[in-house]
Short mmCIF file of C-alpha atoms in Angstrom, two decimals:
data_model
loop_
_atom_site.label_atom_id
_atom_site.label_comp_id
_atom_site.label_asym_id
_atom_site.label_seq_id
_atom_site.Cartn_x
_atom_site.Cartn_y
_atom_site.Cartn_z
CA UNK A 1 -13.09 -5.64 -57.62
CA UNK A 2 -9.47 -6.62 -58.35
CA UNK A 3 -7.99 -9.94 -56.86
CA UNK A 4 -5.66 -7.92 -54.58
CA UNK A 5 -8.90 -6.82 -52.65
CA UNK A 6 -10.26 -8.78 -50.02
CA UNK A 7 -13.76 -8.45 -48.76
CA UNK A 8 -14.39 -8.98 -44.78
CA UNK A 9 -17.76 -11.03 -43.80
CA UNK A 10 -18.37 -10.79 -40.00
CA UNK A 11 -19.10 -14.50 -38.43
CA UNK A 12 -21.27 -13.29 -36.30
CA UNK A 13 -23.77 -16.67 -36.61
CA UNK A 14 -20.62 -18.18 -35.92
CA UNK A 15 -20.13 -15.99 -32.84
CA UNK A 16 -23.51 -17.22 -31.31
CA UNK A 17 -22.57 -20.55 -31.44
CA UNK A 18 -19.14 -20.31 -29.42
CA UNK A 19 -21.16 -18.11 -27.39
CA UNK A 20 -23.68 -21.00 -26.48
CA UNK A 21 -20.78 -23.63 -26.20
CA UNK A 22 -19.07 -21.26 -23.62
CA UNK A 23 -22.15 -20.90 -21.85
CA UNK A 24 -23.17 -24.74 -21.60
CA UNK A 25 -19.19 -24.96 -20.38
CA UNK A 26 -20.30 -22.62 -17.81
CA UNK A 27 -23.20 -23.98 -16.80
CA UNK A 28 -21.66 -27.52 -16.89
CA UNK A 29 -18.90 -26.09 -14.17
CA UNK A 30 -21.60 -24.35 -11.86
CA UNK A 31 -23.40 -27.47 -11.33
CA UNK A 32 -20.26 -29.50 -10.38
CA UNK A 33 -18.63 -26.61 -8.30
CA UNK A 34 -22.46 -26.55 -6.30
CA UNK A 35 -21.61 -30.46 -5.91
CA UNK A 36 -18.02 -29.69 -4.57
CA UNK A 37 -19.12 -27.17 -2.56
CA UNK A 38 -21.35 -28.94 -0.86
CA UNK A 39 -18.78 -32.42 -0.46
CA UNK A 40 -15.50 -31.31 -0.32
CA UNK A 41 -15.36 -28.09 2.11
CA UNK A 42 -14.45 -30.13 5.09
CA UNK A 43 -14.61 -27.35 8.27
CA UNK A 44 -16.82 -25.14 6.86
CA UNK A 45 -19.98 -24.17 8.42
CA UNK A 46 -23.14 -25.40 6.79
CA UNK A 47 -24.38 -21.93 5.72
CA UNK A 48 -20.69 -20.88 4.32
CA UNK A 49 -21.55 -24.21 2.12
CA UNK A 50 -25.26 -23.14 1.45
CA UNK A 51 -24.17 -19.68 0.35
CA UNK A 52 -21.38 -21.03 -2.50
CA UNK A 53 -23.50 -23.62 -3.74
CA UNK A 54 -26.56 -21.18 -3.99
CA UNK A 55 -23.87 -18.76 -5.67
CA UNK A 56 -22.94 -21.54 -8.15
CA UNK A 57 -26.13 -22.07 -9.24
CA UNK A 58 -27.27 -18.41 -9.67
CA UNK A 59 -24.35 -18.58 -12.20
CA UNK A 60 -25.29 -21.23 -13.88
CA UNK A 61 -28.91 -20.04 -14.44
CA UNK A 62 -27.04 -16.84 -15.80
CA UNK A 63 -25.48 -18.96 -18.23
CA UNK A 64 -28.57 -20.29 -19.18
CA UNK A 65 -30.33 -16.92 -19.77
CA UNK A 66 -26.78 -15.81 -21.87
CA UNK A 67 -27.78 -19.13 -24.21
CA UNK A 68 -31.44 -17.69 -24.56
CA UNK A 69 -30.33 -14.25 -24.87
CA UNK A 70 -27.77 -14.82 -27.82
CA UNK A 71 -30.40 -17.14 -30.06
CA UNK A 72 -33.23 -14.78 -28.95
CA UNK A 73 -31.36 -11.61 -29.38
CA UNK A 74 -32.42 -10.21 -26.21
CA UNK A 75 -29.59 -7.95 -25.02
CA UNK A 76 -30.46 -7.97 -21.10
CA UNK A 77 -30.53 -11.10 -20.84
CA UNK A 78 -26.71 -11.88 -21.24
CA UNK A 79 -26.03 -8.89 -18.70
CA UNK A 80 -26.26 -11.24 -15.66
CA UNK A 81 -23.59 -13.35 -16.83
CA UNK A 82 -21.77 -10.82 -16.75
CA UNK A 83 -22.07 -9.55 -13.61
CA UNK A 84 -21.18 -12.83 -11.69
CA UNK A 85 -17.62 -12.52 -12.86
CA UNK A 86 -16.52 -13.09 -9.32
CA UNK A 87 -19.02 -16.23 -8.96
CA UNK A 88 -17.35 -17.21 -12.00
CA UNK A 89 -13.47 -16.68 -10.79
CA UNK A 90 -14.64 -18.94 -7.74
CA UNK A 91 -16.52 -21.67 -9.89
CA UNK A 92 -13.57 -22.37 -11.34
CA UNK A 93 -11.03 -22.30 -8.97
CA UNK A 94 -12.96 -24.50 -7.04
CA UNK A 95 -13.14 -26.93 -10.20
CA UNK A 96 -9.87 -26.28 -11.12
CA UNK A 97 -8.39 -26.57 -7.70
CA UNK A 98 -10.20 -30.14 -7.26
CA UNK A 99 -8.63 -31.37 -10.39
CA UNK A 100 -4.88 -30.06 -9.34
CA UNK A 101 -4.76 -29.46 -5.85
CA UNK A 102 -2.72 -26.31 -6.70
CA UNK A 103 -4.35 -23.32 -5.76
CA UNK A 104 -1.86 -20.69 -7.51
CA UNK A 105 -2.35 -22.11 -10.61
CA UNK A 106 -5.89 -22.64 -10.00
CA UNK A 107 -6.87 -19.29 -9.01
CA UNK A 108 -4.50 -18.06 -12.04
CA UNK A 109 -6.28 -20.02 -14.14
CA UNK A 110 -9.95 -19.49 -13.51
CA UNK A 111 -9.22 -15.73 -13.53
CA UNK A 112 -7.94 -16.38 -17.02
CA UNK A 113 -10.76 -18.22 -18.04
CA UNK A 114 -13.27 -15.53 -16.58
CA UNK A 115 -11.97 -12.83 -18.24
CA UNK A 116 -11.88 -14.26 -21.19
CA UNK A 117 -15.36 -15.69 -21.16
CA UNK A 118 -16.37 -11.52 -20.08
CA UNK A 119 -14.64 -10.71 -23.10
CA UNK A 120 -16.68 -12.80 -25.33
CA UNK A 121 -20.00 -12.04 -23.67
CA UNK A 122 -19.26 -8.31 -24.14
CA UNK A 123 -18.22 -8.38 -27.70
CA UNK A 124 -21.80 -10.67 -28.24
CA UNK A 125 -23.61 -7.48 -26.88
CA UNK A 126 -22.20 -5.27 -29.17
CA UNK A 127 -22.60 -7.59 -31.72
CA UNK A 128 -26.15 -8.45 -31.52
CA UNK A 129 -27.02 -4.63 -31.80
CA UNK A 130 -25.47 -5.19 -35.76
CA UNK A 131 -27.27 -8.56 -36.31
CA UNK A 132 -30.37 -6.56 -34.80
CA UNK A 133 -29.73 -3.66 -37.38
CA UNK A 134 -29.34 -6.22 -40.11
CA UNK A 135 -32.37 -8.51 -40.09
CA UNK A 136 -34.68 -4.91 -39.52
#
């Protein structure tokens, strides 16, 4: 090999552990968007309320079975995370609308963040077919 040559390593252990800090951001942000669901959604009827906070949390336990999913290497179980992209958008507008009482930029924002947390969840399913491949 000549020194003009460069070799590429995959960091895909590397992957798997912004993977898990994503997720424990996510799960962090559907326990306080249940809270402000629940406080600050002054008019609301108690079942709108019951239904956002229940919705919050279902994402959050997704984002717990994406943490066991990557370190387990269980494919399926990151799936759900991925299908509560629209809990997700609302998590953090909610979050992000608390904290700047702009809802634009808020809704901007958490769309932003949810599609780029999709994109990372999706490239950790194709990538755990390789690291599946590679300790076989």
């Amino acid at each position: 090999m000549s020194e003009h040559e460069f070799t590429y390593r995959r960091l895909l252990p590397k992957s798997r552990v912004v993977v898990s800090i994503m997720a424990c951001i996510s799960v962090v942000s559907g326990v306080v968007a249940g809270y402000l669901f629940m406080t600050s959604m002054a008019g609301v009827s108690q079942a709108v309320k019951i239904v956002w906070t229940t919705g919050s949390a279902i994402y959050a336990l997704a984002s717990v079975l994406l943490i066991i999913g990557v370190w387990k290497l269980i494919k399926w179980l990151i799936y759900p995370y991925m299908f509560l992209l629209i809990m997700a958008i609302a998590v953090y507008t909610m979050i992000l609308q608390w904290l700047f009482k702009n809802l634009p930029a808020a809704v901007f924002a958490s769309v932003a963040i949810s599609f780029i947390f999709l994109g990372v969840a999706l490239h950790m399913t194709k990538s755990l077919d390789q690291i599946r491949r590679e300790t076989a």
